[in-house]
Coordinates of C-alpha atoms in Angstrom, one line a residue:
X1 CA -14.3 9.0 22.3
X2 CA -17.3 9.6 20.0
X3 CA -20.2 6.7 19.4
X4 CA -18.1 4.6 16.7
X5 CA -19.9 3.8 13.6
X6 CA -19.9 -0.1 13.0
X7 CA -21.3 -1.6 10.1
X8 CA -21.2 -5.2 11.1
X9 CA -23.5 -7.4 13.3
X10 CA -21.7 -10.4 14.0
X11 CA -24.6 -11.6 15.6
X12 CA -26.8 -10.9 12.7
X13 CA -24.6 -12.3 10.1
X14 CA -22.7 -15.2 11.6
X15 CA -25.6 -17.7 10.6
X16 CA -26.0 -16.7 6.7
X17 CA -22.4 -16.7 6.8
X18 CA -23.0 -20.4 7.7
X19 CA -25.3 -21.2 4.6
X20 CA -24.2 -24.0 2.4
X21 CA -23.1 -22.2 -0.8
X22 CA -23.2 -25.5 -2.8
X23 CA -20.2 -25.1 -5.4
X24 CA -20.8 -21.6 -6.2
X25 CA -18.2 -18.6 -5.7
X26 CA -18.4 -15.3 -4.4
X27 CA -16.1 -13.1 -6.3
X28 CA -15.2 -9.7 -5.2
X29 CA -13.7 -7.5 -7.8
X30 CA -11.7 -4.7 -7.3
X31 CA -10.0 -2.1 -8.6
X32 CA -8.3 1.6 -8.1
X33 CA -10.4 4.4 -9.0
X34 CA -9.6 7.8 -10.4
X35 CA -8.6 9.1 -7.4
X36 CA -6.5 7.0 -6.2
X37 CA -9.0 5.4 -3.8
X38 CA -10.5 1.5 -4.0
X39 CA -13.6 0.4 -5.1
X40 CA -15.4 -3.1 -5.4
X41 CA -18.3 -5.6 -6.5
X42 CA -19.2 -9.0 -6.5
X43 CA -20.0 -11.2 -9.1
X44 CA -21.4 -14.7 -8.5
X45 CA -19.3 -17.9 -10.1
X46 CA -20.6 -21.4 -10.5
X47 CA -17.3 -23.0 -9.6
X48 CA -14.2 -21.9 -8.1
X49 CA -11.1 -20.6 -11.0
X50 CA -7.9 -22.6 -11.0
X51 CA -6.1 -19.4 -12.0
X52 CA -6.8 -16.1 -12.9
X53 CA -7.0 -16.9 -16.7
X54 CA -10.7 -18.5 -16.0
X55 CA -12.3 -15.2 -14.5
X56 CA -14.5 -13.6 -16.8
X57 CA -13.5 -9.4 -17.8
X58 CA -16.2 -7.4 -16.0
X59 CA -17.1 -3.2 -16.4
X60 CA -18.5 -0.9 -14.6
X61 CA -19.5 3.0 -14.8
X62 CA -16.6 4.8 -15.1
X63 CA -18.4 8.0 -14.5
X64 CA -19.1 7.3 -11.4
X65 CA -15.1 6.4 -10.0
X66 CA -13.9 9.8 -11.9
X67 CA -12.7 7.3 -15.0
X68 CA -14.7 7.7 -17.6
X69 CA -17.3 10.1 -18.9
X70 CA -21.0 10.1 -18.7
X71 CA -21.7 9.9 -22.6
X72 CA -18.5 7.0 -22.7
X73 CA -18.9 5.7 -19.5
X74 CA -17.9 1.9 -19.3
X75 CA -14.5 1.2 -18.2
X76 CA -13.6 -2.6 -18.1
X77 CA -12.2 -4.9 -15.4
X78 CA -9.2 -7.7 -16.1
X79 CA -8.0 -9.9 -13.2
X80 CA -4.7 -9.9 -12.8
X81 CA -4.5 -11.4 -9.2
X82 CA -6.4 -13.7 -6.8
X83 CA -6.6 -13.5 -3.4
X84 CA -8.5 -16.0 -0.6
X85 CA -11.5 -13.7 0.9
X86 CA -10.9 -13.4 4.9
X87 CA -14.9 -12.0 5.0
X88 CA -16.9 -14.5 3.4
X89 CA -14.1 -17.5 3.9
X90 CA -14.6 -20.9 2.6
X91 CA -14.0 -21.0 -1.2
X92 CA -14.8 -17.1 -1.9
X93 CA -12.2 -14.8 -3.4
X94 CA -11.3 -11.1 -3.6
X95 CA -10.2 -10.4 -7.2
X96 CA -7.1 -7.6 -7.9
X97 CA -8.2 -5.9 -11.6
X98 CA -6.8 -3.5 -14.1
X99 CA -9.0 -0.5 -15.2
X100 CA -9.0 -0.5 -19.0
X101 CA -10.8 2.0 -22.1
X102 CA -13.3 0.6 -24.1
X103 CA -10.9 0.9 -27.2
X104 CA -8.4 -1.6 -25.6
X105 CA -6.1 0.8 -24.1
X106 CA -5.4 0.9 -20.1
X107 CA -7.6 3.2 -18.2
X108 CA -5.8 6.9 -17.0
X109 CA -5.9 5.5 -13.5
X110 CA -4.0 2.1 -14.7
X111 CA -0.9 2.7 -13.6
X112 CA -0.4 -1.2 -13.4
X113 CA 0.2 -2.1 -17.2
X114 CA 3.3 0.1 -17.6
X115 CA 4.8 -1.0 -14.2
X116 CA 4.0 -4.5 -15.5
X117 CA 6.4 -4.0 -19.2
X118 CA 8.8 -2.4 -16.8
X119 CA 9.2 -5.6 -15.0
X120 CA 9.0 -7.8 -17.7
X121 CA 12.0 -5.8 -19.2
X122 CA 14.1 -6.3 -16.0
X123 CA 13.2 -9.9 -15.1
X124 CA 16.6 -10.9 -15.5
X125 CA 18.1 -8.5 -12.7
X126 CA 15.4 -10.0 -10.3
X127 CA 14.1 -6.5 -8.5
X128 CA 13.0 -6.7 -5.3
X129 CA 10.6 -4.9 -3.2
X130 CA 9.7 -4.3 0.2
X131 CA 7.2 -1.3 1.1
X132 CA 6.5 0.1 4.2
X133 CA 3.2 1.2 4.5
X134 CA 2.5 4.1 7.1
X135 CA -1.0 5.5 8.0
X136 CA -2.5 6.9 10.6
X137 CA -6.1 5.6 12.3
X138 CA -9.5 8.5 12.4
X139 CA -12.5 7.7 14.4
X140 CA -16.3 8.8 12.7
X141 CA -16.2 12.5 14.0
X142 CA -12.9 12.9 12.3
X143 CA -10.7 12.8 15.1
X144 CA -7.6 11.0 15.3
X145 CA -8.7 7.4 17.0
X146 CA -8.0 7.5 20.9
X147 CA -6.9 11.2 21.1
X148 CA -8.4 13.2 23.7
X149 CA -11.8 15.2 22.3
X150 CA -10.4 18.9 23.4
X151 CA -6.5 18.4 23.7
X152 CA -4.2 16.3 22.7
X153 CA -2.1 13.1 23.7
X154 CA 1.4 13.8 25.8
X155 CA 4.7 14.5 23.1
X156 CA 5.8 12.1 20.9
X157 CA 8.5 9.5 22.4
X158 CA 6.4 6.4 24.1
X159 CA 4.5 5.7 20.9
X160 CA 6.8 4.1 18.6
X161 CA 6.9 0.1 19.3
X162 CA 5.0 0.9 22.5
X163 CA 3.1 -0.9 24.8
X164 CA 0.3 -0.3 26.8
X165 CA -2.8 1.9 27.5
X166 CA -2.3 5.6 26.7
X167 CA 0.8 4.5 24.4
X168 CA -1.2 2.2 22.3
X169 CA -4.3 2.8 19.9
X170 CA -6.5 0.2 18.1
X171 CA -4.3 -3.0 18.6
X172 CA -7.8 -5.2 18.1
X173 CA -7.7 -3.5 14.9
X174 CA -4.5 -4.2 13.8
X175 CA -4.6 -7.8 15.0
X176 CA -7.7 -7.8 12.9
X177 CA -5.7 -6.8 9.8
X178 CA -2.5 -8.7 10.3
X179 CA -4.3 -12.3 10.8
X180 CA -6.7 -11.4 7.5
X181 CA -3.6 -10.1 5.1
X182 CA -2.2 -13.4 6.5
X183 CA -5.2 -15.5 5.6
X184 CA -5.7 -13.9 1.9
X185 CA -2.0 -14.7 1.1
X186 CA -0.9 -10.9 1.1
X187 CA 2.8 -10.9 2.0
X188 CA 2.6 -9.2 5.3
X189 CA 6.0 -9.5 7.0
X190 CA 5.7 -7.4 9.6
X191 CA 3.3 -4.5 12.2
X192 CA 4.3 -2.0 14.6
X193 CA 3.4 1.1 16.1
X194 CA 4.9 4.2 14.9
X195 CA 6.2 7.7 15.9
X196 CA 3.2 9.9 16.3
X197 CA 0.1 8.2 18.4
X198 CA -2.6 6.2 16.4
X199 CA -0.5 5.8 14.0
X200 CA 0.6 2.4 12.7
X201 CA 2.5 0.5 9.6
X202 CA 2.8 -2.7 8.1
X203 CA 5.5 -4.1 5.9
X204 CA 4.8 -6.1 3.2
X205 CA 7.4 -7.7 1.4
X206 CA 9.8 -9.5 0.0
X207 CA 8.0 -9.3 -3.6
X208 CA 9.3 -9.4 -6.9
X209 CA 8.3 -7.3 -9.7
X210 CA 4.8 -6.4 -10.3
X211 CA 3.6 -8.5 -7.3
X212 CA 4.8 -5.9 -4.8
X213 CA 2.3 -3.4 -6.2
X214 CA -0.6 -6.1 -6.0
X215 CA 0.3 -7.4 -3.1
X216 CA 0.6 -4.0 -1.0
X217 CA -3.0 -2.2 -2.7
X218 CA -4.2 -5.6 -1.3
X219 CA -3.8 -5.3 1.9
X220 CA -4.4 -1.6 1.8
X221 CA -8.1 -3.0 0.6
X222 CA -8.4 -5.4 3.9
X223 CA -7.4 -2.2 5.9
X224 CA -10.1 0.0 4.9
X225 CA -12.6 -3.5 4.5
X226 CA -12.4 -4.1 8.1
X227 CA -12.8 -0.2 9.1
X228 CA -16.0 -0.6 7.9
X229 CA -16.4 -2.9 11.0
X230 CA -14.5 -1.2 13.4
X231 CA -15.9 2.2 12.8
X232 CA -12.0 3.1 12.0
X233 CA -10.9 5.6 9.1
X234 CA -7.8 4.3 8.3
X235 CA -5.7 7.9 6.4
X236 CA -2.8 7.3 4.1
X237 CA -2.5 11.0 3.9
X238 CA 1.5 11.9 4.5
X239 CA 1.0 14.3 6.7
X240 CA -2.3 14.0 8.3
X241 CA -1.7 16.3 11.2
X242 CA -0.1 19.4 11.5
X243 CA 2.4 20.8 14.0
X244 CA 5.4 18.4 15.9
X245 CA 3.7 15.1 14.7
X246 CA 5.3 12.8 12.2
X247 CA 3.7 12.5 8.9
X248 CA 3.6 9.0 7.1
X249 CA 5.6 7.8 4.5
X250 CA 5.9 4.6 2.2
X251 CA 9.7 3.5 2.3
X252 CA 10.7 1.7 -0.1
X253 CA 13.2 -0.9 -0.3
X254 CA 14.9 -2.2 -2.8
X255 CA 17.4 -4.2 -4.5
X256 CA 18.2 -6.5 -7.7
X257 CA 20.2 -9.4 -8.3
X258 CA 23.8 -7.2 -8.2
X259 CA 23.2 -5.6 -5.1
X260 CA 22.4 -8.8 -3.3
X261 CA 26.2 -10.6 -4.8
X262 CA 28.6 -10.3 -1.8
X263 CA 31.8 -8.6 -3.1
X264 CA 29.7 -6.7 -5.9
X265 CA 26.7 -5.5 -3.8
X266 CA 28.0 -2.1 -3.0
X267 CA 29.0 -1.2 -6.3
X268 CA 25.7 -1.5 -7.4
X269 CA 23.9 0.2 -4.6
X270 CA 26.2 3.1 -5.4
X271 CA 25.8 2.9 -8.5
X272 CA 22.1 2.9 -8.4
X273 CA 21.9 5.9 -5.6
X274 CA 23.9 8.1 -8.4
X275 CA 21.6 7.2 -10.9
X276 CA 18.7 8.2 -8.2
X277 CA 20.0 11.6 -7.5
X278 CA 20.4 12.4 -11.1
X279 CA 16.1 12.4 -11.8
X280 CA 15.3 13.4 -8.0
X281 CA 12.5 15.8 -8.8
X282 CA 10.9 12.8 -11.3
X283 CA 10.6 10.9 -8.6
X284 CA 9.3 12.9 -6.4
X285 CA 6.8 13.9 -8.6
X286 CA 5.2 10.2 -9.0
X287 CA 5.9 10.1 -4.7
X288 CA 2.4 10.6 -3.7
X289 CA 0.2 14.0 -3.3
X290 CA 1.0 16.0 -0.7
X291 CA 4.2 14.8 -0.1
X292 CA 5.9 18.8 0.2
X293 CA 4.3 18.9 3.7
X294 CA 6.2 15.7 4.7
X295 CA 9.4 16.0 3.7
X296 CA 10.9 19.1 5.4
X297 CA 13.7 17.9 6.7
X298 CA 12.2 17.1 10.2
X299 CA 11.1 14.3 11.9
X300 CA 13.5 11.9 10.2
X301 CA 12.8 12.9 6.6
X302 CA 15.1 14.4 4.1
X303 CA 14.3 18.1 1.9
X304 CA 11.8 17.7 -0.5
X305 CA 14.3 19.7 -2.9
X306 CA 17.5 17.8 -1.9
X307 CA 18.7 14.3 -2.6
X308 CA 21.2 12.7 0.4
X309 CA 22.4 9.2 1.1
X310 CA 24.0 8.0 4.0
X311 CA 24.6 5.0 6.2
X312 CA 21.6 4.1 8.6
X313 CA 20.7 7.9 8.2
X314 CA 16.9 8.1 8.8
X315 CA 17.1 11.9 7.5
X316 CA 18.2 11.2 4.0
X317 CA 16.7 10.5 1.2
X318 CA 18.6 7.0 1.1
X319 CA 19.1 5.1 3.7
X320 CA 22.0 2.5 3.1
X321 CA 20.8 0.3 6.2
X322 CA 23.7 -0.4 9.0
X323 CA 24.4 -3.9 8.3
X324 CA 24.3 -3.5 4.3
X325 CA 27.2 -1.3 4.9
X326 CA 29.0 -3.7 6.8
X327 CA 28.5 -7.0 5.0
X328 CA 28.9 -5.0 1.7
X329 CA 26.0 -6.1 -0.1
X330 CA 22.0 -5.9 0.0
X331 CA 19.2 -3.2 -0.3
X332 CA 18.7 0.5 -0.1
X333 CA 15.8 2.1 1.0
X334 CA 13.9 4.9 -1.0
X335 CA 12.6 7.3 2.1
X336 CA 11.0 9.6 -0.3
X337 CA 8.0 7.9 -1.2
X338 CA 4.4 9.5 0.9
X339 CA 2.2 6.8 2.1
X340 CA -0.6 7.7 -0.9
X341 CA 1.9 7.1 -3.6
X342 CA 0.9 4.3 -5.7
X343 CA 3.0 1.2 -5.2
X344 CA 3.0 0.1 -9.1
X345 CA 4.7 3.9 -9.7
X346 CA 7.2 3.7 -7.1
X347 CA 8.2 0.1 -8.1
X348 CA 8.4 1.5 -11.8
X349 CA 10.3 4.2 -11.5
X350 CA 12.7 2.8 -9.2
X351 CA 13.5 0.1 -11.7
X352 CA 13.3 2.9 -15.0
X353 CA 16.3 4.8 -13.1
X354 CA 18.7 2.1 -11.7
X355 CA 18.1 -0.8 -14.5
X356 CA 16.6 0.8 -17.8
X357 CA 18.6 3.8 -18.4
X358 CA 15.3 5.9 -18.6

């Protein structure tokens, strides 16, 4: 394993961390960039917000985040969600922000304010979300974290849910992440090892409407944050090796107020799958980049270029869990989505087909 590149001294940092801060706030604003990828800055507050409404719009040069050109290059910041901050503690914050144009309207890489006026038009059905979030850990040379430097690891099999050394990758790490998603108030419901070695997801979820979205680019954020300290390149890339590995996906589960009514529930969820295969290739198209080499119809995904449901089929597109089936009522899940694809899109879309006739 190569000479891991950490960023942090504990030792040199514990005692500034320690400093009396006196009622002032440390504000860490972030936001999506251009490309998909996270950016941040701090701003310093005299006392701490009671909501979101207090913080102050911010900008930053767009040019540089592939936003904004070099002659128009300001793109502004609006909270939308506030979070406790797991690296500075005490009264410090980590700020979620929209991207928007100078002339008012939202930023090309603001996918947020449409998926927002999509839930706003559904609030009444109550959509739910639950994402799982797939990815796959990279040391500093580029190598997948804990594989051998000239081979690699034995098949896949003992991975998934395992435990011990040589099955297990990184669990510090994802300790590390769990307690801190836990801590800022990210809905984190669940970790576990995957399929393929180093590789790893977290669920987060139940959310409704536009808090899934916030909620999962969140703790996306603390993932890569605390890389920084490990040395750890976290990849969301869907199919980050090639060959008999498993790539990494983003399922997606959902469900509104009718397919959660015993005696109605399935109805619905049929309903809504129908509705899904009819604007398949939309949907994949908004799925994340990349996605083709994923979904091949191996290693439990479904064709890219054929929709299928079934019952507690992990090779279909949607997956009508074994117990929803049986009770009658409750979610489906959306295997589709890559683990890039941008929650506020996937919740959007989802919501468009089943709800608003789009």
């Amino acid at each position: 394993m190569s000479e891991l590149i950490a960023t942090k001294r504990v030792d040199l940092l514990a005692p500034y961390l320690a400093l009396d801060q006196g009622s002032r706030v440390q504000a860490e604003y972030i936001w999506i960039d251009g490309d998909g990828g996270l950016r941040c800055k701090t701003m310093t507050l005299d006392k701490a917000p009671a909501s979101v409404s207090e913080l102050k719009e911010w900008n930053f040069d767009g040019s540089s985040t592939n936003q904004a050109p070099g002659d128009n290059s300001d793109v502004f910041l609006r909270p939308v969600a506030i979070f406790k901050d797991p690296f500075r503690g005490g009264a410090n914050i980590l700020v979620l922000c929209e991207c928007y144009d100078n002339d008012g309207t939202p930023n090309k890489s603001n996918y947020r304010a449409h998926c927002k006026k999509v839930m706003d038009a559904a609030k009444a059905e109550e959509p739910w979300f639950g994402l799982e979030q797939e990815y796959t850990l990279f040391d500093a040379d580029g190598q997948v974290f804990g594989w051998p430097k000239m081979g690699f690891p034995g098949p896949q099999g003992p991975y998934y849910c395992g435990v011990g050394a040589g099955r297990v990758f990184a669990r510090d790490f994802i300790e590390a992440h769990y307690r801190a998603c836990l801590y800022a108030g990210v809905n984190i419901s669940g970790i576990n090892a995957e399929v393929m070695p180093s590789q790893w997801e977290f669920q987060v979820g139940p959310c409704e409407g536009i808090e899934m979205g916030d909620h999962l680019w969140m703790a996306r954020f603390l993932l890569l944050r605390i890389g920084e300290e490990w040395g750890i390149k976290p990849s969301f890339h869907p199919k980050p090796l090639k060959g008999d590995w498993n790539g990494a996906g983003c399922h997606s589960n959902y469900s509104t107020t009718a397919m959660r009514t015993p005696g109605k529930g399935m109805a619905a969820i049929e309903d809504a799958i129908k509705k899904l295969e009819k604007r398949h290739l939309e949907h994949i198209a908004v799925y994340g980049e990349d996605n083709d080499q994923r979904l091949t119809g191996r290693h439990e995904t479904a064709s890219i270029t054929q929709f299928s449901a079934g019952v507690a089929n992990r090779g279909a597109s949607i997956r009508i869990p074994r117990h929803v089936g049986a009770q009658g009522y409750g979610y489906l899940e959306d295997r589709r989505p890559a683990s890039n694809v941008d929650p506020y899109r996937v919740t959007a879309i989802l919501v468009e087909t089943t709800l608003l006739n789009a």
